[in-house]
Short mmCIF file of C-alpha atoms in Angstrom, two decimals:
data_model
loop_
_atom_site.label_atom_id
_atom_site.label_comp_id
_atom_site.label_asym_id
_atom_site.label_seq_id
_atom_site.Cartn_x
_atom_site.Cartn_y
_atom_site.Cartn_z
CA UNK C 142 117.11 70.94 104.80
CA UNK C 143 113.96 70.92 106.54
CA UNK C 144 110.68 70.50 104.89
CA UNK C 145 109.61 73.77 106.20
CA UNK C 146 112.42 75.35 104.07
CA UNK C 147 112.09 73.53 101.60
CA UNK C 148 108.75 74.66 101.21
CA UNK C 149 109.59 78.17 102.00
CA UNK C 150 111.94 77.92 99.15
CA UNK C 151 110.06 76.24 96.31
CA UNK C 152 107.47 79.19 97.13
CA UNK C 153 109.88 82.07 96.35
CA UNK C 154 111.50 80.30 93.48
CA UNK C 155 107.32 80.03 92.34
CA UNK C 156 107.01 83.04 93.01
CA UNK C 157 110.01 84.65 91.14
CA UNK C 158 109.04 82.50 88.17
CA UNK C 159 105.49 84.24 88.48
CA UNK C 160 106.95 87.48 88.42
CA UNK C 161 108.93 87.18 85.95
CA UNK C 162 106.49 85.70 83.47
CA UNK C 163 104.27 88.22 84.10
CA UNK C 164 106.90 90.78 83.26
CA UNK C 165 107.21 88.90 80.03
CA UNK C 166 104.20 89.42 79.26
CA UNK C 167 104.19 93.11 79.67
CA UNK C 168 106.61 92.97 76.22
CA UNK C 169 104.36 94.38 73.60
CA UNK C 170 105.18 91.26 71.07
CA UNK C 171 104.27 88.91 73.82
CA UNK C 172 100.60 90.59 74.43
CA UNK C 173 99.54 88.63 71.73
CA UNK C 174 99.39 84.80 70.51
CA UNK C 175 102.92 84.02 68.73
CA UNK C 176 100.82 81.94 66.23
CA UNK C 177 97.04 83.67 65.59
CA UNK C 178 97.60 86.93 67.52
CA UNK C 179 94.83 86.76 69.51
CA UNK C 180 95.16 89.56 72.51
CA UNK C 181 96.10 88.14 76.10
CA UNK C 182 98.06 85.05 75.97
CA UNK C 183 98.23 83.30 79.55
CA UNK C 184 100.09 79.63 78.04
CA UNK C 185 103.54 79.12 76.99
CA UNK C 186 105.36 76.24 74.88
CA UNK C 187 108.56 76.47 77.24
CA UNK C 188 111.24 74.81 75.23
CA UNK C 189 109.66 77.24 72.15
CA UNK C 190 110.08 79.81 73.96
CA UNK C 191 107.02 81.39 72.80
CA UNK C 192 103.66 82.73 74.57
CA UNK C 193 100.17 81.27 72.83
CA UNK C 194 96.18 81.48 73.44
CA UNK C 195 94.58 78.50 75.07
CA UNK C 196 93.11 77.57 71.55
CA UNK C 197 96.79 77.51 69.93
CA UNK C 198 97.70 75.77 73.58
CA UNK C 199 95.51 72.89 72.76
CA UNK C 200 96.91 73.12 69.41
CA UNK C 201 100.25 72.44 70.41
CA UNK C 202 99.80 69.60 73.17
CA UNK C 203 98.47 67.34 70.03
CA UNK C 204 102.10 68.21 68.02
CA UNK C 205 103.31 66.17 71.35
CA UNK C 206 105.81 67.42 74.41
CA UNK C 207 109.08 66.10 72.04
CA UNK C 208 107.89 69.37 70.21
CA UNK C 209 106.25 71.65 72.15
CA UNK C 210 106.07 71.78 75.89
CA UNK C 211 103.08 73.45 77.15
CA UNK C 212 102.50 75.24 80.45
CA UNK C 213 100.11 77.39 81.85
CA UNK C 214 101.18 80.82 83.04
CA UNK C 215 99.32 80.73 86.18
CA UNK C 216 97.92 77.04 86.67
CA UNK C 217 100.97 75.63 86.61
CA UNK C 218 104.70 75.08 88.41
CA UNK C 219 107.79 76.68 86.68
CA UNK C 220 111.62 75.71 86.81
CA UNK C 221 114.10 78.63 86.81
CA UNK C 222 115.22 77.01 83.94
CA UNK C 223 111.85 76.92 82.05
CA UNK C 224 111.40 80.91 82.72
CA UNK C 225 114.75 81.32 81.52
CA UNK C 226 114.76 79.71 78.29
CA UNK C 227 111.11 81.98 77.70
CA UNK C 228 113.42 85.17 78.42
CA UNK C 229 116.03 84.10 76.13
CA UNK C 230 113.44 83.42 73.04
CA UNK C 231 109.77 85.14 73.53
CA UNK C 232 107.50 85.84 70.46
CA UNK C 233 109.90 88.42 68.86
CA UNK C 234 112.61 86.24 68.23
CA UNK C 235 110.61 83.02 67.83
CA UNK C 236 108.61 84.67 64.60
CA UNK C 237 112.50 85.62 63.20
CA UNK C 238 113.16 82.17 63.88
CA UNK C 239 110.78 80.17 62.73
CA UNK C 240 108.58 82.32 60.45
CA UNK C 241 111.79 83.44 58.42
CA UNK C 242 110.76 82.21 55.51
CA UNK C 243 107.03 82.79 55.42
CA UNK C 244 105.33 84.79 52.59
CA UNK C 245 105.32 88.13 52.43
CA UNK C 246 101.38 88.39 51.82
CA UNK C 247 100.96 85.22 54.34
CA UNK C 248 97.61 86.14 56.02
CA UNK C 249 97.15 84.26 59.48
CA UNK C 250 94.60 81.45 59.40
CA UNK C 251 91.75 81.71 62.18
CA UNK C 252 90.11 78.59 61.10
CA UNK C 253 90.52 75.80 63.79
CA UNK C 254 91.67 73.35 60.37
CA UNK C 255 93.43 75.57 58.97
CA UNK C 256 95.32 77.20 62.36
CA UNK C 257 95.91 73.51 63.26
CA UNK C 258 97.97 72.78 60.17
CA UNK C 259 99.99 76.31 59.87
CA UNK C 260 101.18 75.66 63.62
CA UNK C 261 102.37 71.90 62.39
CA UNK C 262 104.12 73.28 59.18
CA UNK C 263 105.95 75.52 61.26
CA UNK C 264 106.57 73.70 64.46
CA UNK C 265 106.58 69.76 63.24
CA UNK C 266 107.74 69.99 59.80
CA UNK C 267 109.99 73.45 59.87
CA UNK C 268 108.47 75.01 56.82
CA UNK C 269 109.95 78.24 57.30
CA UNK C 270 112.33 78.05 59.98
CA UNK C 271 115.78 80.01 59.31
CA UNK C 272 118.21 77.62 58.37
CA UNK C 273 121.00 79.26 60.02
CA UNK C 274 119.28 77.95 63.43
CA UNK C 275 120.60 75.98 65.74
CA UNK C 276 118.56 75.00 69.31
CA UNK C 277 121.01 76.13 72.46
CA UNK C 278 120.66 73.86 75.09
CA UNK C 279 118.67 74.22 77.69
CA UNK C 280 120.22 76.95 80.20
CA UNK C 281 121.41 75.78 83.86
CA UNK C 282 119.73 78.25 86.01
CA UNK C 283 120.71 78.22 90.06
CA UNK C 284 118.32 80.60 91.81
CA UNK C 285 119.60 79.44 95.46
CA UNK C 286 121.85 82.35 96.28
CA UNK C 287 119.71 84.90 95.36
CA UNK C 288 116.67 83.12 97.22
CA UNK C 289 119.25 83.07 100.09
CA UNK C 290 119.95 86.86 99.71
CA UNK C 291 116.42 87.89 99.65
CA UNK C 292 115.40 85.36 102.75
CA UNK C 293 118.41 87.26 104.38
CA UNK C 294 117.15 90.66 103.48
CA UNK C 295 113.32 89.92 104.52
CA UNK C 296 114.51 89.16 108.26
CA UNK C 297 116.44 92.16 108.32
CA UNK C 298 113.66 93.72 107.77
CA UNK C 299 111.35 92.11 110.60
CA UNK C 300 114.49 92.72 113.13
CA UNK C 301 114.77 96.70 112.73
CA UNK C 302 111.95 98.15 114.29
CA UNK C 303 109.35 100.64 112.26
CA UNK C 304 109.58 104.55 111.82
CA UNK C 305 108.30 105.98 115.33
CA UNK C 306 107.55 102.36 117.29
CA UNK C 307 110.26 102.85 119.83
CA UNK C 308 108.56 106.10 120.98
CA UNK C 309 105.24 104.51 120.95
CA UNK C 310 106.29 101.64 123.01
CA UNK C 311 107.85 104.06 125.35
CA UNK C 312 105.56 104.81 127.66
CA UNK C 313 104.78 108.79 127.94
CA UNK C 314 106.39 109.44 131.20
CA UNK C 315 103.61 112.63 133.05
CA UNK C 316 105.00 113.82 135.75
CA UNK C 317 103.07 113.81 139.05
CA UNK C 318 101.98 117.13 141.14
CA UNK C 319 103.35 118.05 143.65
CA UNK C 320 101.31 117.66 147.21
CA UNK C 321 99.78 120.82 147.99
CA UNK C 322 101.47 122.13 151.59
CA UNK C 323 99.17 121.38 154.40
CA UNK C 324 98.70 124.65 156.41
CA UNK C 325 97.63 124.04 160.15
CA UNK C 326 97.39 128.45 160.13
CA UNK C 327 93.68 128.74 159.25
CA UNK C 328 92.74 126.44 161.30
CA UNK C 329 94.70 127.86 164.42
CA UNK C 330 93.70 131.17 163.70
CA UNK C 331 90.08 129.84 163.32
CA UNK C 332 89.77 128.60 166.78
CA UNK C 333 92.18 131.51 168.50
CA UNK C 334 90.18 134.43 169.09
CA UNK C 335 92.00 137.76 168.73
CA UNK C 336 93.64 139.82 171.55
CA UNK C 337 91.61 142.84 171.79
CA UNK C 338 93.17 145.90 172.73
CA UNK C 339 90.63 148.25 173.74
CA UNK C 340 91.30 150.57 176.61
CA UNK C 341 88.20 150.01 177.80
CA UNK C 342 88.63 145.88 178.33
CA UNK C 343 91.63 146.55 180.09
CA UNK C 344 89.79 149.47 182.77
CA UNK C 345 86.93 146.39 183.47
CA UNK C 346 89.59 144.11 184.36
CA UNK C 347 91.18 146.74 186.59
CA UNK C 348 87.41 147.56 188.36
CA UNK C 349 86.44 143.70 188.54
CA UNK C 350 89.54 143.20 190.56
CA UNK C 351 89.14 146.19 192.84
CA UNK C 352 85.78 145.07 193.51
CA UNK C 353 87.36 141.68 194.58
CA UNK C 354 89.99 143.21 196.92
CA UNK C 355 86.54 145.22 198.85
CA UNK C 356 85.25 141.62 199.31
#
């Protein structure tokens, strides 16, 4: 493969990730922080699963990435499999998973201290994860057909020609007049002067050639 495509295809599969994370985020328990719920998350710990405020983000790149692996939505590159293993968890499941066990009157900490060690009691140590649970593997995503179908589909698209641009590149076709008929008539007539026939021209002829035959 060239590096042209190559690059052409690491941008959709970018851009499918980014579209899909986004989409994610549209989820009403993903609008908010899976550990403080603050509004507006824009970081994820992939291999949680879970979407998280910058301060929790900091938070959980000092637990360590053989914990939590942390990514920013936008900033950052995406694997298929990344997105994937978001879809498959997000903050709805990921509180049934590991908040199963938390107190029913547990109020969330907003302290730095105190946010710092909730996160590591629930994350690190596995204070009230459901016991029952079991981390799937990490899901084999292969994107290259659809990118394929969708590269197929977008030069389609650039081959058939747009509503109405074969009659504008045909040219509109007006057809020329007609030469008016030249008519020599008028100016025949013009220069011909007209035959009279008055009695009287005719009698002066007759006298002027009388007077010629006395001469």
């Amino acid at each position: 493969m060239s590096s042209k495509a190559e690059k052409d295809k690491q941008k959709q599969i970018q851009d499918r990730c980014l579209s899909l994370l986004n989409q994610m985020l549209k989820d009403d328990d993903n609008k908010y922080c899976v550990d403080c719920d603050s509004k507006g998350p824009r970081w994820a710990s992939w291999n949680l699963g879970i979407f998280l405020c910058i301060r929790c983000a900091g938070i959980h790149r000092n637990l360590g990435v053989h914990i939590s692996k942390v990514k920013s939505v936008n900033l950052d590159s995406w694997t298929p499999e990344q997105v994937v293993n978001l879809q498959q968890m997000g903050n709805s499941r990921a509180r049934a998973v590991y908040e199963a066990n938390l107190p029913d009157n547990f109020r969330r900490p907003q302290t730095d201290s105190a946010l710092e060690a909730f996160i590591r009691s629930k994350y690190e140590h596995k204070k009230y994860i459901a016991k029952e649970w079991v981390q799937p593997p990490l899901p084999k995503v292969n994107w290259d057909k659809d990118i394929e179908e969708e590269a197929e589909k977008q030069k389609k698209k650039k081959r058939e020609p747009k509503p109405g641009s074969i009659m504008r590149s045909v040219p509109s076709i007006v057809p020329n007049p007609l030469p008016k008929p030249i008519s020599l008539s008028p100016k025949l007539s013009s220069n011909k002067k007209p035959v009279s026939t008055d009695s009287n021209h005719s009698t002066d002829l007759l006298g002027l050639g009388k007077k010629l035959n006395l001469v």
